């Protein structure tokens, strides 16, 4: 027997822009529920109806068993047909038609128009109207009226015809009215269901869009509710803070964030307690590796109907920004020093040339001995040293145009290492090794100026090694667009307080050094679009790394 369901048939769903799968499912779900409802109605109504009037038929239990069998048979057939998911309208019409036939057959055996089961016609009509709207309700009512009017012809041969409980014209009017009302109800139900489905899809789309936006943000985002419970962290927040969202969500903020992130935790807690956000705060926290991690953070309080519902914190890693600021400040300092150095070097060289020339003349003409000869040699050596200093100043203040040419890194560095092995500054037990990179890479450099960079880095390493140790020259691919040339030594390293100042003009820890060699190297590297960095651990050696843009790195694998 039929059951009334609120669902959207495929004809309605097809007007809504959804996927094919979603447009089919409501209609077929309706038919599945119709089958289930038929079985429930049959299980409850058939025994009750036969018990109310057991005298209508001689063998009521046989009829009951036959009715149950018929309902079960058609239910199995409709379930199998529903799995095919073909011909929804045909299957719906067939189910309603079979239901009308079953009601007509059952009523014919139990009294014709006077049967207690004629009211089941109304259920079929209601189901037709709800599923098929007004048209479906009218068609179902028409079928029910035809079946009801034919009952005397069907019941008379069976000898079960009894007087009708209602007049035929009233029953026809009743079924027609039920069909129309059920159709109107079906229209409204399906329209409402369609609106709800569209609203649900829109909410899902907005939810998916919001989630996608938050997941692809490059800035970290952290939310807590009014009670301080962590609600959400996006992947950028996980990466910056070195935590996992699944381990923090649902926990109090004070317990969720570790002690190394205390500054961020206190900022969010303060905003929550004061009910006021904070803009552009700069924090210092500790990264996973134990290094200082500068953060730029802002918080906003979430309000709803005048009450606070949570706090959202947006933050980002300021390491690159701080490095850029340091480079800008250093470049400004270098520009000022360069302008000053050019003037000083010019004046020094003007006075140095006659001094060094006079000393050379005196050394040739005078035959000095003893202390006088030593003093004359001292003047000559210091004049030469001062001349080198002046040359460094001029090199630092002047920038020659780059003559870029493509070079293969492996060949370029291999030739460099061959030259370094014969450098007089190399200690007797110092080994200089070249390790080829992971593939083939070509860079565009000014060979003469870049050789000055390599020689400066190698000279620093050899002086740090002294008489024994190993200097390794190699390169690695850092990304598809850049490579890093590394000079690694196993010398004494650089103490932390000096490491931050290395590269500043005139800062040196070497006896007789000018403090300009590494500064000049940095300028050359930056003009090539690269970056020169130093990594050192006291007692474990130093790595000088030069990042350069690459022309070809077809086989290099990013480290």
Coordinates of C-alpha atoms in Angstrom, one line a residue:
X1 CA 0.0 0.0 0.0
X2 CA 1.2 3.6 -0.6
X3 CA 2.8 6.0 1.8
X4 CA 2.9 9.8 1.6
X5 CA 6.4 11.2 1.1
X6 CA 7.8 14.7 0.9
X7 CA 10.5 14.6 -1.9
X8 CA 11.6 16.3 -5.0
X9 CA 11.1 14.4 -8.2
X10 CA 13.7 14.5 -11.0
X11 CA 11.7 17.0 -13.0
X12 CA 12.0 19.6 -10.2
X13 CA 15.6 18.8 -9.3
X14 CA 16.6 19.1 -13.0
X15 CA 16.0 22.9 -12.8
X16 CA 18.6 23.3 -10.1
X17 CA 22.2 23.4 -11.2
X18 CA 23.6 20.4 -9.4
X19 CA 25.6 17.3 -10.3
X20 CA 23.8 14.5 -12.2
X21 CA 24.2 12.2 -9.2
X22 CA 22.5 14.6 -6.8
X23 CA 19.6 15.3 -9.2
X24 CA 18.7 11.6 -9.4
X25 CA 18.9 10.7 -5.8
X26 CA 15.8 12.5 -4.4
X27 CA 13.4 10.8 -6.9
X28 CA 14.8 7.3 -6.4
X29 CA 14.9 7.9 -2.6
X30 CA 11.1 8.7 -2.9
X31 CA 10.4 5.3 -4.6
X32 CA 12.5 3.4 -2.0
X33 CA 10.5 5.1 0.7
X34 CA 7.3 4.3 -1.1
X35 CA 8.2 0.6 -1.1
X36 CA 9.0 0.7 2.6
X37 CA 5.8 2.6 3.4
X38 CA 3.7 0.1 1.4
X39 CA 5.2 -2.8 3.5
X40 CA 4.5 -0.9 6.8
X41 CA 0.9 0.0 5.8
X42 CA 0.3 -3.6 4.7
X43 CA 1.7 -5.0 7.9
X44 CA -0.5 -2.8 10.1
X45 CA -3.6 -2.1 8.1
X46 CA -4.4 -5.5 6.5
X47 CA -4.6 -7.5 9.8
X48 CA -6.6 -4.7 11.5
X49 CA -9.0 -4.4 8.6
X50 CA -9.7 -8.1 8.4
X51 CA -10.1 -8.4 12.2
X52 CA -12.7 -5.6 12.2
X53 CA -15.0 -7.5 9.7
X54 CA -14.0 -11.2 9.7
X55 CA -17.5 -12.2 8.5
X56 CA -17.1 -10.6 5.1
X57 CA -15.1 -13.5 3.7
X58 CA -15.1 -17.2 4.6
X59 CA -11.3 -17.6 4.8
X60 CA -9.8 -14.3 6.0
X61 CA -6.4 -15.8 6.9
X62 CA -5.9 -17.1 3.4
X63 CA -6.8 -13.7 1.9
X64 CA -4.4 -12.1 4.4
X65 CA -1.6 -14.4 3.4
X66 CA -2.3 -13.8 -0.3
X67 CA -2.3 -10.0 0.3
X68 CA 0.9 -10.2 2.2
X69 CA 2.5 -12.2 -0.6
X70 CA 1.3 -9.8 -3.3
X71 CA 2.7 -6.8 -1.4
X72 CA 5.9 -8.6 -0.8
X73 CA 6.2 -9.6 -4.4
X74 CA 5.7 -6.2 -5.8
X75 CA 7.9 -4.6 -3.2
X76 CA 10.8 -6.9 -4.2
X77 CA 10.2 -6.1 -7.9
X78 CA 10.2 -2.4 -7.2
X79 CA 13.3 -2.6 -5.1
X80 CA 15.1 -4.4 -8.0
X81 CA 13.8 -1.9 -10.5
X82 CA 14.9 1.0 -8.3
X83 CA 18.5 -0.2 -8.4
X84 CA 18.5 0.2 -12.2
X85 CA 17.7 3.9 -11.7
X86 CA 16.1 4.1 -15.1
X87 CA 12.7 5.4 -16.0
X88 CA 11.8 7.2 -12.8
X89 CA 8.5 8.5 -14.1
X90 CA 7.5 5.1 -15.6
X91 CA 8.3 3.3 -12.4
X92 CA 6.5 5.8 -10.2
X93 CA 3.3 5.5 -12.4
X94 CA 3.6 1.7 -12.4
X95 CA 3.9 1.6 -8.6
X96 CA 0.8 3.8 -8.1
X97 CA -1.1 1.8 -10.7
X98 CA -0.2 -1.5 -9.1
X99 CA -1.3 0.0 -5.7
X100 CA -4.6 1.0 -7.2
X101 CA -5.0 -2.5 -8.6
X102 CA -4.1 -4.1 -5.2
X103 CA -6.6 -1.9 -3.4
X104 CA -9.3 -2.7 -6.0
X105 CA -8.6 -6.5 -5.8
X106 CA -8.6 -6.4 -2.0
X107 CA -11.8 -4.3 -1.8
X108 CA -13.6 -6.6 -4.4
X109 CA -12.9 -9.7 -2.1
X110 CA -14.0 -7.9 1.1
X111 CA -17.3 -6.3 0.1
X112 CA -16.9 -4.2 -3.0
X113 CA -17.8 -0.6 -2.4
X114 CA -18.8 -1.5 1.2
X115 CA -15.3 -2.8 1.9
X116 CA -13.3 -1.2 4.7
X117 CA -10.3 -1.1 2.4
X118 CA -11.8 1.4 -0.1
X119 CA -10.2 4.1 2.1
X120 CA -6.8 2.9 0.9
X121 CA -7.7 4.7 -2.4
X122 CA -7.2 8.0 -0.5
X123 CA -3.7 6.9 0.5
X124 CA -2.8 6.1 -3.1
X125 CA -4.2 9.5 -4.3
X126 CA -2.3 11.4 -1.6
X127 CA 0.9 9.6 -2.5
X128 CA 0.3 10.5 -6.2
X129 CA -0.3 14.2 -5.4
X130 CA 2.7 14.6 -3.1
X131 CA 5.0 12.8 -5.6
X132 CA 3.5 14.0 -8.8
X133 CA 2.0 17.4 -7.7
X134 CA -1.4 18.4 -9.0
X135 CA -1.1 16.4 -12.2
X136 CA -0.1 13.3 -10.3
X137 CA -2.9 13.8 -7.7
X138 CA -5.6 14.2 -10.4
X139 CA -4.3 11.2 -12.4
X140 CA -4.2 9.1 -9.2
X141 CA -7.7 10.3 -8.2
X142 CA -9.0 9.4 -11.7
X143 CA -7.5 5.9 -11.4
X144 CA -9.0 5.5 -7.9
X145 CA -12.4 6.7 -9.1
X146 CA -12.4 4.2 -12.0
X147 CA -11.4 1.4 -9.6
X148 CA -14.1 2.3 -7.1
X149 CA -16.8 2.5 -9.7
X150 CA -15.8 -0.9 -11.1
X151 CA -16.0 -2.6 -7.7
X152 CA -19.6 -3.8 -8.1
X153 CA -18.8 -5.5 -11.4
X154 CA -15.8 -7.2 -9.8
X155 CA -17.4 -8.1 -6.5
X156 CA -20.7 -9.5 -7.8
X157 CA -19.2 -12.6 -9.4
X158 CA -17.3 -13.3 -6.1
X159 CA -20.5 -13.0 -4.1
X160 CA -19.0 -10.4 -1.8
X161 CA -20.8 -7.2 -2.9
X162 CA -22.4 -5.3 0.0
X163 CA -24.0 -1.9 0.2
X164 CA -21.6 1.0 -0.1
X165 CA -20.8 3.0 3.0
X166 CA -21.0 6.3 1.0
X167 CA -22.7 7.3 -2.2
X168 CA -20.5 6.8 -5.4
X169 CA -20.7 10.5 -6.4
X170 CA -19.6 11.6 -3.0
X171 CA -16.7 9.1 -3.1
X172 CA -15.7 10.4 -6.5
X173 CA -15.8 14.0 -5.3
X174 CA -13.9 13.1 -2.2
X175 CA -11.1 11.4 -4.1
X176 CA -10.9 14.2 -6.6
X177 CA -10.7 16.8 -3.8
X178 CA -8.0 14.8 -2.1
X179 CA -6.1 14.5 -5.3
X180 CA -6.2 18.3 -5.9
X181 CA -5.3 19.1 -2.3
X182 CA -2.5 16.6 -2.3
X183 CA -1.2 18.0 -5.5
X184 CA -1.2 21.5 -4.1
X185 CA 0.5 20.2 -1.0
X186 CA 3.1 18.4 -3.1
X187 CA 3.8 21.6 -5.1
X188 CA 4.5 23.5 -1.9
X189 CA 6.4 20.7 -0.2
X190 CA 8.6 20.2 -3.3
X191 CA 9.1 24.0 -3.7
X192 CA 10.1 24.3 -0.1
X193 CA 12.3 21.2 -0.4
X194 CA 13.9 22.7 -3.5
X195 CA 14.6 26.0 -1.7
X196 CA 16.1 24.1 1.2
X197 CA 18.2 22.0 -1.1
X198 CA 19.5 25.1 -2.9
X199 CA 20.2 26.8 0.4
X200 CA 22.0 23.8 1.7
X201 CA 24.1 23.6 -1.5
X202 CA 24.9 27.3 -1.3
X203 CA 25.9 26.9 2.4
X204 CA 28.1 23.9 1.4
X205 CA 29.6 25.9 -1.4
X206 CA 30.3 28.9 0.9
X207 CA 31.7 26.5 3.5
X208 CA 34.0 24.8 0.9
X209 CA 35.0 28.2 -0.5
X210 CA 35.8 29.6 2.9
X211 CA 37.8 26.4 3.8
X212 CA 39.7 26.6 0.6
X213 CA 40.5 30.2 1.1
X214 CA 41.7 29.7 4.7
X215 CA 43.7 26.6 3.7
X216 CA 45.5 28.4 0.9
X217 CA 46.3 31.6 2.9
X218 CA 50.0 32.2 3.2
X219 CA 49.4 33.9 6.6
X220 CA 48.7 31.9 9.7
X221 CA 45.2 31.9 11.2
X222 CA 44.2 30.8 14.7
X223 CA 40.7 31.0 16.3
X224 CA 39.6 30.4 19.8
X225 CA 36.0 30.6 21.2
X226 CA 34.8 32.7 24.1
X227 CA 36.0 30.1 26.6
X228 CA 39.5 30.1 25.1
X229 CA 39.2 26.7 23.4
X230 CA 41.2 26.4 20.2
X231 CA 38.9 26.0 17.2
X232 CA 40.9 26.2 14.0
X233 CA 44.4 26.5 12.6
X234 CA 45.1 26.7 8.9
X235 CA 48.1 24.9 7.3
X236 CA 50.1 28.1 7.2
X237 CA 49.7 28.5 11.0
X238 CA 50.9 24.9 11.4
X239 CA 53.9 25.5 9.3
X240 CA 54.9 28.8 10.9
X241 CA 54.4 27.6 14.5
X242 CA 55.6 24.1 14.0
X243 CA 52.4 22.5 15.5
X244 CA 49.6 20.2 14.3
X245 CA 46.0 21.4 14.2
X246 CA 44.6 18.1 15.3
X247 CA 46.6 18.2 18.5
X248 CA 45.5 21.7 19.4
X249 CA 41.8 21.7 18.4
X250 CA 39.4 21.3 21.3
X251 CA 42.0 22.1 23.9
X252 CA 42.3 25.3 26.1
X253 CA 44.7 27.8 24.5
X254 CA 46.9 27.9 27.6
X255 CA 47.5 24.2 27.3
X256 CA 47.5 23.9 23.6
X257 CA 50.3 26.3 22.7
X258 CA 53.8 25.3 24.0
X259 CA 55.9 27.6 26.2
X260 CA 58.0 28.7 23.2
X261 CA 54.9 30.3 21.7
X262 CA 54.0 32.1 25.0
X263 CA 54.1 35.6 23.4
X264 CA 51.4 34.6 20.8
X265 CA 49.4 32.8 23.5
X266 CA 49.4 35.9 25.8
X267 CA 48.4 38.2 22.9
X268 CA 45.3 36.1 22.1
X269 CA 44.4 35.6 25.8
X270 CA 44.8 39.4 26.4
X271 CA 42.4 40.1 23.5
X272 CA 39.9 37.6 24.7
X273 CA 40.0 38.9 28.3
X274 CA 39.8 42.6 27.3
X275 CA 37.3 42.1 24.5
X276 CA 39.4 44.2 22.2
X277 CA 41.6 43.3 19.3
X278 CA 45.2 44.5 18.6
X279 CA 46.7 45.4 15.3
X280 CA 50.2 44.9 14.0
X281 CA 51.9 43.6 17.1
X282 CA 55.4 42.3 16.7
X283 CA 56.3 39.2 18.7
X284 CA 59.4 37.1 19.4
X285 CA 58.7 33.4 19.8
X286 CA 60.9 30.3 19.4
X287 CA 60.8 28.1 16.4
X288 CA 60.9 24.3 16.4
X289 CA 64.7 24.4 15.9
X290 CA 65.1 26.6 18.9
X291 CA 65.9 29.8 16.9
X292 CA 64.2 33.1 17.4
X293 CA 61.1 33.5 15.2
X294 CA 59.8 37.1 14.7
X295 CA 56.0 37.2 14.1
X296 CA 53.8 40.0 13.0
X297 CA 50.3 39.4 14.5
X298 CA 46.9 41.0 14.7
X299 CA 43.8 39.9 16.6
X300 CA 40.1 40.6 16.2
X301 CA 37.3 39.9 18.5
X302 CA 34.3 38.1 17.0
X303 CA 30.9 39.5 18.2
X304 CA 27.4 38.2 17.8
X305 CA 24.3 40.0 19.1
X306 CA 26.4 42.2 21.4
X307 CA 28.4 39.3 23.0
X308 CA 31.9 38.0 22.3
X309 CA 32.0 34.6 20.6
X310 CA 35.7 34.2 20.1
X311 CA 39.0 35.7 18.9
X312 CA 40.8 35.3 15.6
X313 CA 44.5 35.8 15.3
X314 CA 46.3 36.4 12.0
X315 CA 50.1 36.2 11.9
X316 CA 53.0 35.7 9.6
X317 CA 56.7 35.0 9.8
X318 CA 58.7 38.2 9.7
X319 CA 62.1 36.5 9.2
X320 CA 62.3 37.5 5.5
X321 CA 61.1 41.0 6.3
X322 CA 63.7 41.5 9.0
X323 CA 66.4 40.1 6.7
X324 CA 65.3 42.6 4.1
X325 CA 65.4 45.5 6.5
X326 CA 68.9 44.5 7.6
X327 CA 70.0 44.3 4.0
X328 CA 68.5 47.7 3.3
X329 CA 70.2 49.3 6.3
X330 CA 73.5 47.6 5.4
X331 CA 73.2 48.8 1.8
X332 CA 72.5 52.3 3.0
X333 CA 75.6 52.1 5.3
X334 CA 77.7 50.7 2.6
X335 CA 76.7 53.4 0.2
X336 CA 77.6 56.1 2.7
X337 CA 80.9 54.3 3.6
X338 CA 81.6 53.9 -0.1
X339 CA 81.3 57.6 -0.9
X340 CA 83.5 58.4 2.1
X341 CA 86.0 55.7 1.2
X342 CA 86.4 57.0 -2.3
X343 CA 87.4 60.4 -1.0
X344 CA 89.7 59.0 1.6
X345 CA 91.3 56.6 -0.7
X346 CA 92.0 59.3 -3.3
X347 CA 93.7 61.5 -0.8
X348 CA 95.7 58.6 0.7
X349 CA 96.9 57.4 -2.7
X350 CA 98.0 60.9 -3.7
X351 CA 100.2 61.1 -0.6
X352 CA 101.2 57.4 -0.7
X353 CA 102.7 57.4 -4.2
X354 CA 105.6 59.9 -3.5
X355 CA 106.3 58.2 -0.2
X356 CA 106.6 54.7 -1.6
X357 CA 108.5 56.0 -4.6
X358 CA 111.0 57.8 -2.4
X359 CA 111.5 54.7 -0.3
X360 CA 112.3 52.6 -3.3
X361 CA 114.9 55.2 -4.5
X362 CA 116.5 55.3 -1.1
X363 CA 116.7 51.5 -0.9
X364 CA 118.5 51.4 -4.2
X365 CA 120.9 54.2 -3.6
X366 CA 121.7 53.8 0.1
X367 CA 123.5 50.8 1.4
X368 CA 121.9 50.7 4.8
X369 CA 122.7 48.1 7.4
X370 CA 121.5 47.0 10.8
X371 CA 118.6 48.9 12.4
X372 CA 118.5 51.5 9.6
X373 CA 117.9 48.7 7.0
X374 CA 115.2 47.2 9.1
X375 CA 113.4 50.6 9.5
X376 CA 113.6 51.2 5.7
X377 CA 112.1 47.7 5.1
X378 CA 109.4 48.4 7.6
X379 CA 108.5 51.6 5.8
X380 CA 108.4 49.8 2.5
X381 CA 106.2 47.0 3.9
X382 CA 103.7 49.3 5.5
X383 CA 103.6 51.4 2.4
X384 CA 102.7 48.3 0.4
X385 CA 100.1 47.3 3.0
X386 CA 98.6 50.8 3.0
X387 CA 98.5 50.7 -0.8
X388 CA 96.5 47.4 -0.6
X389 CA 94.1 49.0 1.8
X390 CA 93.6 52.0 -0.5
X391 CA 93.0 49.6 -3.4
X392 CA 90.4 47.7 -1.4
X393 CA 88.7 51.0 -0.6
X394 CA 88.6 52.0 -4.2
X395 CA 87.3 48.6 -5.2
X396 CA 84.6 48.9 -2.6
X397 CA 83.5 52.3 -3.7
X398 CA 83.6 51.7 -7.4
X399 CA 81.2 49.3 -9.2
X400 CA 82.3 48.1 -12.6
X401 CA 79.6 47.0 -15.0
X402 CA 79.0 43.3 -15.0
X403 CA 80.1 41.3 -18.0
X404 CA 77.8 38.3 -17.6
X405 CA 78.5 35.1 -19.4
X406 CA 77.0 31.6 -19.0
X407 CA 79.3 29.1 -17.2
X408 CA 79.0 25.5 -16.1
X409 CA 79.3 25.4 -12.4
X410 CA 81.1 22.1 -12.2
X411 CA 83.8 23.2 -14.7
X412 CA 84.1 26.6 -13.2
X413 CA 84.5 25.4 -9.6
X414 CA 86.8 22.5 -10.7
X415 CA 89.2 25.0 -12.2
X416 CA 89.0 27.2 -9.1
X417 CA 89.9 24.3 -6.8
X418 CA 92.9 23.4 -9.0
X419 CA 94.2 26.9 -8.6
X420 CA 93.6 26.9 -4.8
X421 CA 95.6 23.8 -4.4
X422 CA 98.7 25.8 -5.5
X423 CA 97.8 28.9 -3.5
X424 CA 100.8 29.8 -1.2
X425 CA 98.3 30.6 1.7
X426 CA 97.3 26.9 1.9
X427 CA 98.7 25.1 4.9
X428 CA 100.9 22.1 4.4
X429 CA 98.3 19.6 5.6
X430 CA 95.2 21.5 4.3
X431 CA 93.2 19.4 1.8
X432 CA 91.0 21.2 -0.7
X433 CA 88.3 19.0 -2.2
X434 CA 85.8 19.5 -4.9
X435 CA 82.4 17.6 -4.8
X436 CA 80.4 17.9 -8.1
X437 CA 76.8 19.0 -7.8
X438 CA 73.8 16.7 -8.3
X439 CA 73.5 17.2 -12.0
X440 CA 74.2 20.0 -14.5
X441 CA 73.8 23.7 -13.8
X442 CA 74.8 26.8 -15.6
X443 CA 74.8 30.3 -14.2
X444 CA 75.3 33.8 -15.7
X445 CA 78.2 35.5 -13.9
X446 CA 81.0 38.0 -14.4
X447 CA 83.8 35.4 -14.2
X448 CA 86.5 38.0 -13.1
X449 CA 84.4 39.5 -10.3
X450 CA 82.9 36.2 -9.2
X451 CA 86.4 34.7 -9.0
X452 CA 87.2 37.5 -6.6
X453 CA 84.3 36.3 -4.4
X454 CA 85.5 32.7 -4.5
X455 CA 89.1 33.6 -3.7
X456 CA 88.0 35.8 -0.8
X457 CA 85.9 33.0 0.7
X458 CA 88.6 30.4 0.1
X459 CA 91.3 32.7 1.6
X460 CA 89.1 33.2 4.7
X461 CA 88.7 29.4 5.1
X462 CA 92.4 28.6 4.6
X463 CA 93.4 31.2 7.1
X464 CA 90.9 29.8 9.6
X465 CA 92.2 26.2 9.0
X466 CA 95.8 27.2 9.6
X467 CA 98.2 24.3 8.9
X468 CA 95.7 21.4 8.7
X469 CA 92.1 20.7 7.9
X470 CA 89.7 20.3 4.9
X471 CA 88.1 22.8 2.7
X472 CA 85.2 21.4 0.6
X473 CA 83.9 23.3 -2.4
X474 CA 80.5 22.1 -3.9
X475 CA 77.1 23.2 -5.1
X476 CA 73.6 22.1 -4.5
X477 CA 70.2 22.9 -6.1
X478 CA 68.0 24.8 -3.6
X479 CA 65.0 25.2 -5.9
X480 CA 64.2 24.9 -9.6
X481 CA 65.4 28.5 -10.1
X482 CA 68.5 28.8 -7.8
X483 CA 71.7 27.0 -6.8
X484 CA 73.9 27.4 -3.7
X485 CA 77.7 27.3 -4.0
X486 CA 79.2 26.3 -0.7
X487 CA 82.7 26.6 0.9
X488 CA 82.8 24.3 3.9
X489 CA 85.7 24.1 6.3
X490 CA 86.2 22.1 9.5
X491 CA 88.1 24.9 11.2
X492 CA 87.5 26.5 14.6
X493 CA 84.3 28.3 13.4
X494 CA 83.1 31.8 14.4
X495 CA 81.8 32.7 17.8
X496 CA 78.1 33.8 17.8
X497 CA 78.8 37.4 18.9
X498 CA 81.1 37.9 15.9
X499 CA 79.0 36.0 13.3
X500 CA 76.3 38.7 13.3
X501 CA 78.9 41.3 12.4
X502 CA 80.8 39.5 9.8
X503 CA 80.4 41.3 6.5
X504 CA 80.2 44.8 8.0
X505 CA 82.7 47.2 6.5
X506 CA 86.0 47.4 8.5
X507 CA 85.0 44.6 10.9
X508 CA 87.6 41.9 11.0
X509 CA 89.1 39.4 13.4
X510 CA 92.2 38.8 11.3
X511 CA 95.5 40.4 12.1
X512 CA 96.3 42.9 9.4
X513 CA 92.9 42.5 7.8
X514 CA 91.0 45.5 6.4
X515 CA 87.5 44.2 7.0
X516 CA 86.5 45.0 3.4
X517 CA 87.0 41.7 1.6
X518 CA 83.7 40.0 2.6
X519 CA 81.9 43.3 2.2
X520 CA 83.1 43.6 -1.3
X521 CA 82.2 40.0 -2.0
X522 CA 78.6 40.6 -0.7
X523 CA 78.2 43.6 -3.0
X524 CA 79.4 41.5 -6.0
X525 CA 77.0 38.6 -5.1
X526 CA 74.0 41.0 -4.7
X527 CA 74.7 42.6 -8.0
X528 CA 74.4 39.1 -9.5
X529 CA 71.0 38.8 -7.9
X530 CA 72.3 36.4 -5.3
X531 CA 72.7 36.2 -1.5
X532 CA 75.8 35.5 0.6
X533 CA 75.3 33.9 4.0
X534 CA 77.5 32.4 6.6
X535 CA 76.7 29.5 8.9
X536 CA 79.1 28.6 11.7
X537 CA 79.2 26.6 14.9
X538 CA 82.2 27.4 17.2
X539 CA 84.5 24.4 17.1
X540 CA 82.8 22.7 14.2
X541 CA 83.7 24.9 11.2
X542 CA 82.0 27.4 8.9
X543 CA 80.0 27.2 5.7
X544 CA 79.9 30.2 3.3
X545 CA 77.0 29.8 1.0
X546 CA 76.3 31.9 -2.2
X547 CA 72.8 31.6 -3.7
X548 CA 72.7 32.4 -7.4
X549 CA 69.9 32.4 -10.0
X550 CA 70.3 29.5 -12.4
X551 CA 70.1 29.4 -16.1
X552 CA 69.9 25.6 -16.6
X553 CA 69.5 23.0 -13.9
X554 CA 67.8 20.2 -15.9
X555 CA 69.1 17.3 -13.8
X556 CA 69.6 19.0 -10.4
X557 CA 67.5 17.9 -7.5
X558 CA 66.5 20.6 -5.0
X559 CA 68.1 19.9 -1.6

